[in-house]
Coordinates of C-alpha atoms in Angstrom, one line a residue:
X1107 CA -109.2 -30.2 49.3
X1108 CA -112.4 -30.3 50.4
X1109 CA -114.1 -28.4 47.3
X1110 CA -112.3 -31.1 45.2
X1111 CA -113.3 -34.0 46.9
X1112 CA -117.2 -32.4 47.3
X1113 CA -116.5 -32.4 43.1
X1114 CA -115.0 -35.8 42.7
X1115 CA -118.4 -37.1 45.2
X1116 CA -120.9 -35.4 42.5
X1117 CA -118.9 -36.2 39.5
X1118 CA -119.1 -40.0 40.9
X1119 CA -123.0 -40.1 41.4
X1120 CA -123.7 -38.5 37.9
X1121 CA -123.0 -40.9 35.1
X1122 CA -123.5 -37.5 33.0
X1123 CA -121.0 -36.0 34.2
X1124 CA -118.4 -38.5 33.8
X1125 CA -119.6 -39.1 30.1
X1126 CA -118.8 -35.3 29.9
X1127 CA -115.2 -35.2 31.9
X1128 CA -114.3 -38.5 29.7
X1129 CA -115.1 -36.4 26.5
X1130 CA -113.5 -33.3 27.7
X1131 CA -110.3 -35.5 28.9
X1132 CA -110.4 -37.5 25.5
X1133 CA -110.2 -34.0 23.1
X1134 CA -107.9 -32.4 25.2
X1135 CA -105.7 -35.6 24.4
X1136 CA -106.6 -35.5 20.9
X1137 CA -105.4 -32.0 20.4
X1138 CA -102.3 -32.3 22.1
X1139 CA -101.6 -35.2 19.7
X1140 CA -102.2 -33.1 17.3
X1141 CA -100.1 -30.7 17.6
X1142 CA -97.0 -32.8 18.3
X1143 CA -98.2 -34.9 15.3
X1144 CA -98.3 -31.8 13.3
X1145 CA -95.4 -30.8 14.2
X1146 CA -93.4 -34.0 13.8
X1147 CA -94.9 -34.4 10.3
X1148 CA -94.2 -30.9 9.1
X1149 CA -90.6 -30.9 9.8
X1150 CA -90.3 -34.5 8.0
X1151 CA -92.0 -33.3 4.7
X1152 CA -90.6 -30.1 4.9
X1153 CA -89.6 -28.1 1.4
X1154 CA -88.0 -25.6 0.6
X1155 CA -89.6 -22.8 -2.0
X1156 CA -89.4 -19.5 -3.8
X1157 CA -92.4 -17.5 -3.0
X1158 CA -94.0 -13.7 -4.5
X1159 CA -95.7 -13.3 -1.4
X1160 CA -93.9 -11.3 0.7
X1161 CA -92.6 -9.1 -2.6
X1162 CA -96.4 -8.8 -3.6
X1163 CA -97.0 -7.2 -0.1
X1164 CA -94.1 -4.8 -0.4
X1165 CA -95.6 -3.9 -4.3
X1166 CA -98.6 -3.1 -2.5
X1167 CA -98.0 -1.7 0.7
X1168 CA -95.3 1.3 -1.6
X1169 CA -98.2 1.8 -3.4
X1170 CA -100.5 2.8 -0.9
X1171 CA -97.5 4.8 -0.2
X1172 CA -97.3 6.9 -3.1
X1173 CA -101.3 7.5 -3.1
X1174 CA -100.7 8.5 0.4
X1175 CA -97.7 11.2 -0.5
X1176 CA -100.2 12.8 -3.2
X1177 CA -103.2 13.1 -0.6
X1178 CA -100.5 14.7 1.7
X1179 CA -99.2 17.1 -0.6
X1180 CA -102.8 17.8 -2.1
X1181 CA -103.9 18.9 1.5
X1182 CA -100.6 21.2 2.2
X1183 CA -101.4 22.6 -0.9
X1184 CA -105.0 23.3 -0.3
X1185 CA -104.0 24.7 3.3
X1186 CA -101.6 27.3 2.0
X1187 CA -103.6 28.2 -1.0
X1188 CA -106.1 29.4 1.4
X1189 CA -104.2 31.5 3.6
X1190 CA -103.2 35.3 3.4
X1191 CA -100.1 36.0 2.0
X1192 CA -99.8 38.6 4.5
X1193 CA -100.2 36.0 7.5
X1194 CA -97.4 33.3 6.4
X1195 CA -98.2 30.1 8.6
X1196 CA -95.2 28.4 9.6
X1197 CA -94.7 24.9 8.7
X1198 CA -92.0 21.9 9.4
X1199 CA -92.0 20.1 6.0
X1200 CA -89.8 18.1 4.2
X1201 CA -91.7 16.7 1.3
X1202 CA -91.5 16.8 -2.1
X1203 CA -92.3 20.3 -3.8
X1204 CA -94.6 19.3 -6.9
X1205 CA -96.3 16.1 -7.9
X1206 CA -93.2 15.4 -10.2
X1207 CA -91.0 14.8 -7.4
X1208 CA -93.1 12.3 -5.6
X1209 CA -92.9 10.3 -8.6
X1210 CA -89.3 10.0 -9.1
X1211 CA -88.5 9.9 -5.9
X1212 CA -90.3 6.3 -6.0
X1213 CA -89.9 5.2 -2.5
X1214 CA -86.3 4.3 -3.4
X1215 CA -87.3 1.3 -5.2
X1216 CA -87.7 0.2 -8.6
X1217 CA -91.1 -0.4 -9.8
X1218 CA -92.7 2.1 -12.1
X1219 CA -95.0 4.2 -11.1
X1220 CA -97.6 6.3 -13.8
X1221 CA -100.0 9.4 -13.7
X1222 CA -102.7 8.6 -15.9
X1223 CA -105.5 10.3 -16.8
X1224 CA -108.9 9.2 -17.6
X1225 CA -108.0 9.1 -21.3
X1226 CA -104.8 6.7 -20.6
X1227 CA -102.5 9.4 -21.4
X1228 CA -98.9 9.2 -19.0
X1229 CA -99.0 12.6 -17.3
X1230 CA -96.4 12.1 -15.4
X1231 CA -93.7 8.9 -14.8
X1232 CA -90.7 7.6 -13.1
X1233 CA -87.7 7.2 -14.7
X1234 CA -88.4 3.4 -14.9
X1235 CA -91.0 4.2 -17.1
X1236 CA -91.3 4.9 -20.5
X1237 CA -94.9 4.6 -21.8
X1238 CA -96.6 7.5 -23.1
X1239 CA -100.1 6.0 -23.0
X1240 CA -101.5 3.3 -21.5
X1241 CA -105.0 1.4 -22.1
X1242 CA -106.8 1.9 -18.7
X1243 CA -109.1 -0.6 -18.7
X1244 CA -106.1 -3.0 -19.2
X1245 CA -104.8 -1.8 -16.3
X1246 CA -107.7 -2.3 -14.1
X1247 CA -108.4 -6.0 -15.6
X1248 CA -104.6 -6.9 -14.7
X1249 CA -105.0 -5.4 -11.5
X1250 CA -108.0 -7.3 -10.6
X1251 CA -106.8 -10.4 -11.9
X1252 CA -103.4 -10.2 -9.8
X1253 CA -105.7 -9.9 -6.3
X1254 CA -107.6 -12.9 -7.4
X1255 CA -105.7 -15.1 -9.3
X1256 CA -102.0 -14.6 -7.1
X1257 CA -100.2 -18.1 -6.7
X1258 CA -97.5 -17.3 -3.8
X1259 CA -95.1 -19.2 -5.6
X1260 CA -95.2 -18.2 -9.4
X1261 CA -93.6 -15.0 -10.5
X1262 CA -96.0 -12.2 -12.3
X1263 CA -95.8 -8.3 -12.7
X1264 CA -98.0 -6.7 -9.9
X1265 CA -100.2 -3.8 -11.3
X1266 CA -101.7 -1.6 -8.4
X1267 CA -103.9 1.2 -9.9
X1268 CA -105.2 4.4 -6.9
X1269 CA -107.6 7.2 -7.7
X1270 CA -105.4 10.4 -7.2
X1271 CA -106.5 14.4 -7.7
X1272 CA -103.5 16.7 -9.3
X1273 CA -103.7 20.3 -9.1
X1274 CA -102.3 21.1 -12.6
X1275 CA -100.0 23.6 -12.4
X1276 CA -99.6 23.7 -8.2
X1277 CA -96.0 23.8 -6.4
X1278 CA -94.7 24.6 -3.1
X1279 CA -91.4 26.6 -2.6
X1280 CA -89.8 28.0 0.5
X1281 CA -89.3 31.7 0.7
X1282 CA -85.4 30.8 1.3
X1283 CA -85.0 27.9 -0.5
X1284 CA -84.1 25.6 2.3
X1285 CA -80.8 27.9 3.2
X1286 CA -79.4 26.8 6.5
X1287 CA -81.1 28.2 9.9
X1288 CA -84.5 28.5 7.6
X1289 CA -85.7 25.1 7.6
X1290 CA -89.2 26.6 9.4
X1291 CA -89.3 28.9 6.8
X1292 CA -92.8 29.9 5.5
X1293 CA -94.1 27.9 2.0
X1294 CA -95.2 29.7 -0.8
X1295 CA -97.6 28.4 -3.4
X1296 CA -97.4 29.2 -6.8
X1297 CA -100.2 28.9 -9.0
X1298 CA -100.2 29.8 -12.5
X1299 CA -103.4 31.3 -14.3
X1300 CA -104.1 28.3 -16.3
X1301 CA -104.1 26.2 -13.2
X1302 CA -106.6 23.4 -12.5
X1303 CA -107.5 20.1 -11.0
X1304 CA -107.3 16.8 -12.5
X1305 CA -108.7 13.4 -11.6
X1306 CA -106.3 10.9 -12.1
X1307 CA -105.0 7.3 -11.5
X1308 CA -101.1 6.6 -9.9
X1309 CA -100.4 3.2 -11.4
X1310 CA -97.9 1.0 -10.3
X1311 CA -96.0 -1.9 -12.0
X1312 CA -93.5 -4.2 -11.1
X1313 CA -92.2 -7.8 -10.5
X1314 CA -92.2 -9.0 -7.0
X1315 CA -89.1 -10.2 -5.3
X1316 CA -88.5 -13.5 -4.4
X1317 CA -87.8 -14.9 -1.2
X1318 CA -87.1 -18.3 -0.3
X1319 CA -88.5 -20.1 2.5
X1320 CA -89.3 -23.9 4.4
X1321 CA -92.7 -24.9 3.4
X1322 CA -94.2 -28.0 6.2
X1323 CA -96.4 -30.6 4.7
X1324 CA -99.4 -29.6 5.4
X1325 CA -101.4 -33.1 4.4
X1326 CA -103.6 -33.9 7.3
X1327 CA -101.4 -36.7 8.3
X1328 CA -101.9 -35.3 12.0
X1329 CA -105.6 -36.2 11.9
X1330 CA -105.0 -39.9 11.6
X1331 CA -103.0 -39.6 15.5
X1332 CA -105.2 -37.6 16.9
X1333 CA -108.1 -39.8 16.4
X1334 CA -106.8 -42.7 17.5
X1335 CA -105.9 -41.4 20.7
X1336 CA -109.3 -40.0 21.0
X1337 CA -110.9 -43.1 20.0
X1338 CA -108.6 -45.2 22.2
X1339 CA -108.6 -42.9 25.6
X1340 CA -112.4 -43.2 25.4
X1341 CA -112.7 -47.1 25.2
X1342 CA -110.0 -47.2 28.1
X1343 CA -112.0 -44.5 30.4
X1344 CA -115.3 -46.2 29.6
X1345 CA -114.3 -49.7 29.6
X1346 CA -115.2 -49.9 33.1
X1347 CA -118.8 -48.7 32.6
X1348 CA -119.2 -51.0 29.5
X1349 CA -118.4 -54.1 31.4
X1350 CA -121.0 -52.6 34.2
X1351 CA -123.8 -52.7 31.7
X1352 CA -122.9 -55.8 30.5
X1353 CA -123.0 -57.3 33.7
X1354 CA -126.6 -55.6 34.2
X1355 CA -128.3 -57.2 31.2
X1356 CA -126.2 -60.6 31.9
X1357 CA -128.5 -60.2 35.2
X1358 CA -131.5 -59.3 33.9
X1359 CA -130.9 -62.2 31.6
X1360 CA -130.6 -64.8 34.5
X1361 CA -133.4 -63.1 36.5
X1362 CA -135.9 -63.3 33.2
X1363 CA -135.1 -67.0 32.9
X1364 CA -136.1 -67.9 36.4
X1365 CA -132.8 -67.7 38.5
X1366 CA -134.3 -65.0 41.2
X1367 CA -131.0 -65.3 43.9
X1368 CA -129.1 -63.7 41.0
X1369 CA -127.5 -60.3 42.2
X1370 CA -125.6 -58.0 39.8
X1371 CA -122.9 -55.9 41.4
X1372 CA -123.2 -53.1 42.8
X1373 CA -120.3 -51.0 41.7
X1374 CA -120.7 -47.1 41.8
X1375 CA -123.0 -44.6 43.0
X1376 CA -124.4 -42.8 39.9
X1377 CA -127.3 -43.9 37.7
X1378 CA -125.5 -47.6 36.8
X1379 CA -125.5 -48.5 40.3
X1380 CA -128.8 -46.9 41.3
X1381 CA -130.1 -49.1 38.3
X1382 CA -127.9 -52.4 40.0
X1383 CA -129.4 -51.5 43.6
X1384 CA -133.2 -51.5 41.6
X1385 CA -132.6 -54.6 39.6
X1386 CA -131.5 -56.6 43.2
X1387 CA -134.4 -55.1 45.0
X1388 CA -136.5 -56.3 41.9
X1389 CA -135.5 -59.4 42.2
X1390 CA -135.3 -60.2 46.1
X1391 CA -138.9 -58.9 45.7
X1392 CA -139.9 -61.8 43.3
X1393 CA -138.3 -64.0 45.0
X1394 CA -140.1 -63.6 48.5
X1395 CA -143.5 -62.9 46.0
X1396 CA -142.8 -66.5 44.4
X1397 CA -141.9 -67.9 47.6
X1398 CA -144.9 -66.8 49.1
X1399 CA -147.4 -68.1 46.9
X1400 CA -145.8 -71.2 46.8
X1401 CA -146.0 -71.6 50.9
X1402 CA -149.6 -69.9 50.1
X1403 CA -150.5 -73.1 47.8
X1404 CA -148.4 -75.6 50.4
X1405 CA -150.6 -74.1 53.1
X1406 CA -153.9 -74.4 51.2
X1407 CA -152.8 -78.0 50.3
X1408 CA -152.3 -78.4 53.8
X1409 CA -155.8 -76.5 54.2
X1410 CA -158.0 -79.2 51.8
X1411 CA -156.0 -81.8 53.8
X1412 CA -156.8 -80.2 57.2
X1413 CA -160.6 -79.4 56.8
X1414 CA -161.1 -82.6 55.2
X1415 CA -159.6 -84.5 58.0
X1416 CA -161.7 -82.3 60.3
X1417 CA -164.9 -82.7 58.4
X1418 CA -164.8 -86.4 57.2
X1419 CA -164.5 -87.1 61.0
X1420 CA -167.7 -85.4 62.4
X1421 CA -169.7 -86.0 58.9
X1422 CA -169.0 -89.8 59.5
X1423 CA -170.1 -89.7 62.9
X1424 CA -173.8 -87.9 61.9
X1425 CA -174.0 -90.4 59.5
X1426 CA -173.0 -93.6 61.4
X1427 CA -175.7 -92.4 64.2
X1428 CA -178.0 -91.3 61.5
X1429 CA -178.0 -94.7 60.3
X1430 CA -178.3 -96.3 63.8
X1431 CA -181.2 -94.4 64.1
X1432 CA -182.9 -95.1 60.7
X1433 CA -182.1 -99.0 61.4
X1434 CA -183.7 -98.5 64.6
X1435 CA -180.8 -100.1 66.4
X1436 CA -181.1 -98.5 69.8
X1437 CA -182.6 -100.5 72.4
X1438 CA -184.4 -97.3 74.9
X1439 CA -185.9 -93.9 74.0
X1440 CA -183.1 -92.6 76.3
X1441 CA -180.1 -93.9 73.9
X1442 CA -182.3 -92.8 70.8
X1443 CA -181.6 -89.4 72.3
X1444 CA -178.1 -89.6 73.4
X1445 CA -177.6 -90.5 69.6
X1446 CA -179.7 -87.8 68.2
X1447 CA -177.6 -85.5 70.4
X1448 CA -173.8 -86.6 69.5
X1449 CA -175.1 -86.2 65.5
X1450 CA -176.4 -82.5 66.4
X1451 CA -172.9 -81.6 68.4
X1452 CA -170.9 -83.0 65.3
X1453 CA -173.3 -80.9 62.8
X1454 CA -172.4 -77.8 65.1
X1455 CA -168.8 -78.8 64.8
X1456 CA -169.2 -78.8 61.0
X1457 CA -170.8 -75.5 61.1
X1458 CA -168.1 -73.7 62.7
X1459 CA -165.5 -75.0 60.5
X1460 CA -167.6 -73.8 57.5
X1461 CA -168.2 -70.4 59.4
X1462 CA -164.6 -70.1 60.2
X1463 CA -163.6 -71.0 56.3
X1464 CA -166.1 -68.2 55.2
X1465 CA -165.1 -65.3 57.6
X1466 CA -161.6 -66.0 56.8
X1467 CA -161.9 -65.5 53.0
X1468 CA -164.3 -62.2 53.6
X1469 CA -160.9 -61.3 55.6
X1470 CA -158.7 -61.7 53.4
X1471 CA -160.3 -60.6 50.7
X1472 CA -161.7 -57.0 51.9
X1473 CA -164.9 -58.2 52.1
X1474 CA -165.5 -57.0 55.7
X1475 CA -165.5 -53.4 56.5
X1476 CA -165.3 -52.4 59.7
X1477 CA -167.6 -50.1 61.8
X1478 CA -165.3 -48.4 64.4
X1479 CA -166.8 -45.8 67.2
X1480 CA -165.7 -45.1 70.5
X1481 CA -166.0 -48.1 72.9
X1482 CA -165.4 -48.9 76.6
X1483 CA -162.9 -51.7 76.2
X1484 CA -162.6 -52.9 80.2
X1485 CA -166.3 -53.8 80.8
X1486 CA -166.4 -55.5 77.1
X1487 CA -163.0 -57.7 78.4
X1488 CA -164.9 -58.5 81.7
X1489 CA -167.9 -59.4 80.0
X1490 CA -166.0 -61.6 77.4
X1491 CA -163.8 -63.4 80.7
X1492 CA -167.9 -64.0 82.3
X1493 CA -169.2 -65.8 79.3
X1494 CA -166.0 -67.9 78.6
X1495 CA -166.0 -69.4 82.4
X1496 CA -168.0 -71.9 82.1
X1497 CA -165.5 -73.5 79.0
X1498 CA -162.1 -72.4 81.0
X1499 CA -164.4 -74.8 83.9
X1500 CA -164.9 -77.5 81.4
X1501 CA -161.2 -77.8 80.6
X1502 CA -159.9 -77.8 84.0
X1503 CA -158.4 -74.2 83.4
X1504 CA -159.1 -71.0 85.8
X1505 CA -159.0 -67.0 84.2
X1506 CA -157.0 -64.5 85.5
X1507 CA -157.1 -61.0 84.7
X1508 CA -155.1 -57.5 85.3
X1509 CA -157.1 -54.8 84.0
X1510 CA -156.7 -50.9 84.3
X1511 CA -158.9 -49.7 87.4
X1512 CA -159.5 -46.4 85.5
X1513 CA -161.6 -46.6 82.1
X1514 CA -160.2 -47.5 78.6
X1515 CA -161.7 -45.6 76.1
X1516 CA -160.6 -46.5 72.2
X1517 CA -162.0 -46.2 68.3
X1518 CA -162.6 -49.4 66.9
X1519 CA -165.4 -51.8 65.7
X1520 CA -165.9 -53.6 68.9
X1521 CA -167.6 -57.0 67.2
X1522 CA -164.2 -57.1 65.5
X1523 CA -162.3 -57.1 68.1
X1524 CA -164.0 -59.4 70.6
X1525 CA -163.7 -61.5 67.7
X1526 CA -160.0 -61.6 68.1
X1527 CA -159.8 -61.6 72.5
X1528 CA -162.1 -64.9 71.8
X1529 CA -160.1 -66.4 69.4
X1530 CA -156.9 -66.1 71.8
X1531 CA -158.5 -66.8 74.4
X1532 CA -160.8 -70.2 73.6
X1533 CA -157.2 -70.9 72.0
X1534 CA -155.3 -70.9 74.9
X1535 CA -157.5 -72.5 77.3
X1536 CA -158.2 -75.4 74.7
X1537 CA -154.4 -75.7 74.7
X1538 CA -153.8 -74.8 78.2
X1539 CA -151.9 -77.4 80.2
X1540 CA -154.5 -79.0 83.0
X1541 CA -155.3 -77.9 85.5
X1542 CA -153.8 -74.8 84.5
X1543 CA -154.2 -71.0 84.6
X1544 CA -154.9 -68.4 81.8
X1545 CA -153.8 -65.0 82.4
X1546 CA -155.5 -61.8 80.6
X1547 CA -153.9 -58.6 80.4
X1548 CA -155.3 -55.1 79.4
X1549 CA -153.3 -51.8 79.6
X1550 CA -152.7 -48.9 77.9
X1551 CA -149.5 -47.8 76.3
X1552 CA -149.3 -43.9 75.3
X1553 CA -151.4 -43.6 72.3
X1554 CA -151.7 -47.9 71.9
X1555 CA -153.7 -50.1 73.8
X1556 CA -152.0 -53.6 74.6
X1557 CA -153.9 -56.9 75.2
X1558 CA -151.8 -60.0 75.9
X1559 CA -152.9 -63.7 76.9
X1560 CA -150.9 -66.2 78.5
X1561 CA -150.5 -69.9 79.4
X1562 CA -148.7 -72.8 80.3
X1563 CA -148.4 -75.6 77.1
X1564 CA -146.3 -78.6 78.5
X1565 CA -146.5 -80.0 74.9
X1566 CA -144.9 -76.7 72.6
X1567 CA -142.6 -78.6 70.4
X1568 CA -139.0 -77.2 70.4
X1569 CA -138.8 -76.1 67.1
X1570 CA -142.4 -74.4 66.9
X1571 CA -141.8 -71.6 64.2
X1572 CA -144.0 -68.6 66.2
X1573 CA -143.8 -66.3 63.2
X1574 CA -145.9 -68.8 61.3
X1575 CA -148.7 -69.6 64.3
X1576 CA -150.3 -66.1 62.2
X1577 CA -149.8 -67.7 58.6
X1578 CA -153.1 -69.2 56.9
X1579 CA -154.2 -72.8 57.8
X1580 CA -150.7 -73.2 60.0
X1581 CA -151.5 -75.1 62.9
X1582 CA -148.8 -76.8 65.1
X1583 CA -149.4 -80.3 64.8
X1584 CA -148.7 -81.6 68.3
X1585 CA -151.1 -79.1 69.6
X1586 CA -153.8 -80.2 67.4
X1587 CA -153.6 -83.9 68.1
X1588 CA -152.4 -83.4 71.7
X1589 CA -154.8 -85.7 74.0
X1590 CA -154.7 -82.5 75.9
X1591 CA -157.2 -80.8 73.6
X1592 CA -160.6 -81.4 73.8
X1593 CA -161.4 -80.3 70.4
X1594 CA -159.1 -79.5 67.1
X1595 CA -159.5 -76.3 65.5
X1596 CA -159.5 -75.4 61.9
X1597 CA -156.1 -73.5 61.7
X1598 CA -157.8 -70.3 60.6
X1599 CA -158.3 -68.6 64.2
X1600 CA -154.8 -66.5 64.6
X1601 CA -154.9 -65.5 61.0
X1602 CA -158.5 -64.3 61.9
X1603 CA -157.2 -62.6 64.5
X1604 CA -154.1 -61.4 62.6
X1605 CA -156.2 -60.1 59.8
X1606 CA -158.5 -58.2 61.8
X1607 CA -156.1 -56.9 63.6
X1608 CA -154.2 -55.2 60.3
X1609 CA -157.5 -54.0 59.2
X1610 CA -157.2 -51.8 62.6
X1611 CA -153.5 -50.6 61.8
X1612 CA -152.5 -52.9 64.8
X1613 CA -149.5 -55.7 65.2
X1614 CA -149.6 -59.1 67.1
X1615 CA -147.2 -61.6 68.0
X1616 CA -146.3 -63.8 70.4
X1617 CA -143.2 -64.8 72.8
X1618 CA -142.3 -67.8 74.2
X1619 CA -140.4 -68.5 77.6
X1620 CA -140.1 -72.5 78.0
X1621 CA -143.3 -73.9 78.5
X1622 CA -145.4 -70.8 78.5
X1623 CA -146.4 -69.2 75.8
X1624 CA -147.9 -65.7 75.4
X1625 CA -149.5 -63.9 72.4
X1626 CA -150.0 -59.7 72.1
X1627 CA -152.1 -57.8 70.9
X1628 CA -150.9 -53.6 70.1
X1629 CA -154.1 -51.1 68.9
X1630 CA -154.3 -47.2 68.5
X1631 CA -156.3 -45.8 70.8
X1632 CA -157.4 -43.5 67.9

């Protein structure tokens, strides 16, 4: 049972193998219809006849016969004429004593049978016969024309013709004469001074018997069955298959014309359904592509909108003080500076959008490569946490930090990575509830190193997608325009960090727990 069902498993993932057990199934039919076909048919258009065959055979198979009887007797004769009279070899035979009795004794039936010598003169002949001479060649023609030319069911005389030897002159006689009690007599060959040996032909004429039998009708009727169960088995077994295929290129259709959520069934385990399972990964696949590039150009829509916003503001500012300052329209030395100052902190803002803008699309685009070598990461954390207390002091937040007393050693470019540590941290103390507390956290994690920061955000919307906060340009709107914030940011700072972060075979994410929000960071050591 088990063999059979490992069979029936492999039969079903092979689509070959079916095609070859549907064939196999399908002939095996076919013949089987034949035969009953066959048989059916025969025994309607059955005949009856009156064939030669059978009474050709017999013709033939006595005449064999007779060319046997004179080999036999030639080699008895041949035997004893050898031996010394003085040393009689004792012999069971039962045969005929001379060549003339093998021809009359004619097998008991009643065709004719000839000597003939090479001249066409009769030799000898069965009483049946009464030629003295015959025309050989005549012979041979009719005997060669009755092998070729034989209809079973039209009557013709049968002429065999055999090579035989005579030796003229040659009998056989028993010293007793067959009395009773001397059956096992010794033979005794006589052989007359003129004695000699002849090559000569036996030939053998006669009309074959009839016989009558029942003839079928043998007219390829049976075909016709046979073949249409063949053909009609087959479309029944792969009907199935068919309407498989059909289904695929329906599919393919839908999925060519722009209908990507199309999904073709998935109906067997061989080649058609390895092909189904392909076309439905296919198209998921284009799906999500499509869909990506369209949030890709929603999100660079959102971008142009974003950066403009963020750039008209400050540009309008420089210029409004510019002007102030062209039209002389300050009334002290000490406001012409306070201007001159606000239009050089809004050029700087400017700046780092552009920067941002520009190390995002090197990002993204493989246009950064990265120079990794073994660095210290706990003093470079510390460091970072010094130089980013006097902006945590600015917003009202205070730093907190756990890190590993022992050292952290890891391979990576260091730049890089600072890179992202700044951007989550200047992100969550600009977005840091106030006064409030931002937590820093460095350990290692067998073979990864993992860097979380977290805060407190009383104003997270509720339905704040975190998947996205990595996307490009996404940026939660009620964080941006919070009165909490001191400064917008351009959107591209987590998918800096995100980016940089894949360059090092890494993953970040963050986790949310009511109003506090935390972001991680996971890196190979090596």
């Amino acid at each position: 049972m088990r063999g059979y069902r490992s069979a029936q498993a492999r039969i079903g993932r092979s689509l070959r193998a079916q095609l070859l057990l549907t064939i196999t199934v399908c002939l095996l039919a076919a013949t089987v219809t034949y035969g009953v076909a066959e048989a059916v048919i025969n025994q309607l258009f059955q005949r009856t006849v009156i064939t030669y065959a059978d009474g050709v055979l017999s013709i033939e198979w006595q005449a064999q016969q007779v060319a046997d009887d004179f080999k036999q007797f030639n080699e008895t004769v041949k035997h004893l004429d050898k031996a010394d009279t003085d040393d009689w070899e004792r012999r069971s035979y039962y045969g005929p004593l001379n060549y003339q009795e093998i021809v009359d004794t004619n097998r008991g039936l009643n065709f004719k049978v000839m000597i003939v010598d090479s001249s066409g003169q009769v030799l000898m002949r069965s009483p049946k016969a009464t030629e003295t001479k015959v025309e050989l060649h005549d012979m041979f023609r009719r005997a060669m024309e009755g092998r070729g030319d034989f209809h079973p069911y039209t009557a013709r005389e049968v002429v065999s013709v055999y090579p035989v030897t005579i030796y003229k002159g040659y009998e056989l006689s028993y010293m007793h004469d067959r009395q009773p009690g001397y059956e096992n007599e010794p033979l005794i060959v006589s052989r007359p001074p003129d004695a000699k040996v002849i090559e000569a032909y036996a030939v053998i004429t006669d009309y074959p018997t009839p016989t009558i039998e029942n003839v079928g009708g043998n007219n390829g009727l049976p075909v016709i069955p046979a073949a249409a169960v063949f053909l009609l088995l087959f479309y029944f077994l792969t009907k199935r298959k068919t309407k498989q295929i059909e289904e695929l290129a329906g599919g393919l259709r839908e999925i060519a014309i722009g209908h990507l959520d199309t999904r073709v069934p998935e109906k067997s385990r061989d080649e058609i359904g390895s092909l189904a399972a392909d076309i439905n990964f296919m198209a998921q696949e284009l799906q999500q592509t499509i869909e990506e590039e369209r949030r890709a150009e929603q999100t660079k829509s959102e971008l142009i909108t974003n950066v403009s916003h963020d750039l008209r503001t400050p540009l309008t500012s420089i210029m409004g003080y510019l002007r102030l300052v062209q039209d002389k329209k300050y009334e002290t030395d000490e406001q012409l500076d306070e201007f001159i100052q606000i239009a050089a902190g809004k050029s700087e803002r400017m700046k780092s959008l552009i920067e941002d803008l520009f190390e995002y699309t090197k990002l993204t685009n493989q246009g950064v490569r990265l120079h990794k070598r073994n660095v210290e990461l706990t003093q470079m954390l510390e460091q970072l946490l010094e130089e980013l207390v006097p902006l945590a002091e600015e917003n009202g937040v205070s730093l907190h930090k756990k890190l590993p007393v022992e050292s952290v050693q890891a391979f990576l470019d260091p730049n890089q990575i600072v890179r992202v540590w700044e951007n989550l941290l200047t992100n969550a103390i600009h977005y840091s509830t106030r006064p409030g507390e931002v937590e820093a956290t460095l350990q290692v994690e067998g073979d990864h190193l993992l860097f979380s920061v977290q805060n407190r955000a009383d104003d997270l919307p509720d339905d704040m997608d975190l998947d996205r906060l990595f996307e490009r340009f996404y940026k939660v709107e009620q964080a941006r325009t919070s009165t909490t914030s001191r400064s917008g940011g351009s959107g591209l700072g987590l998918a800096i960090a995100k980016s940089i972060v894949d360059l090092h075979d890494g993953e970040i994410w963050a986790e949310r727990e009511e109003d506090r929000i935390r972001f991680f960071v996971r890196l190979p050591l090596d």
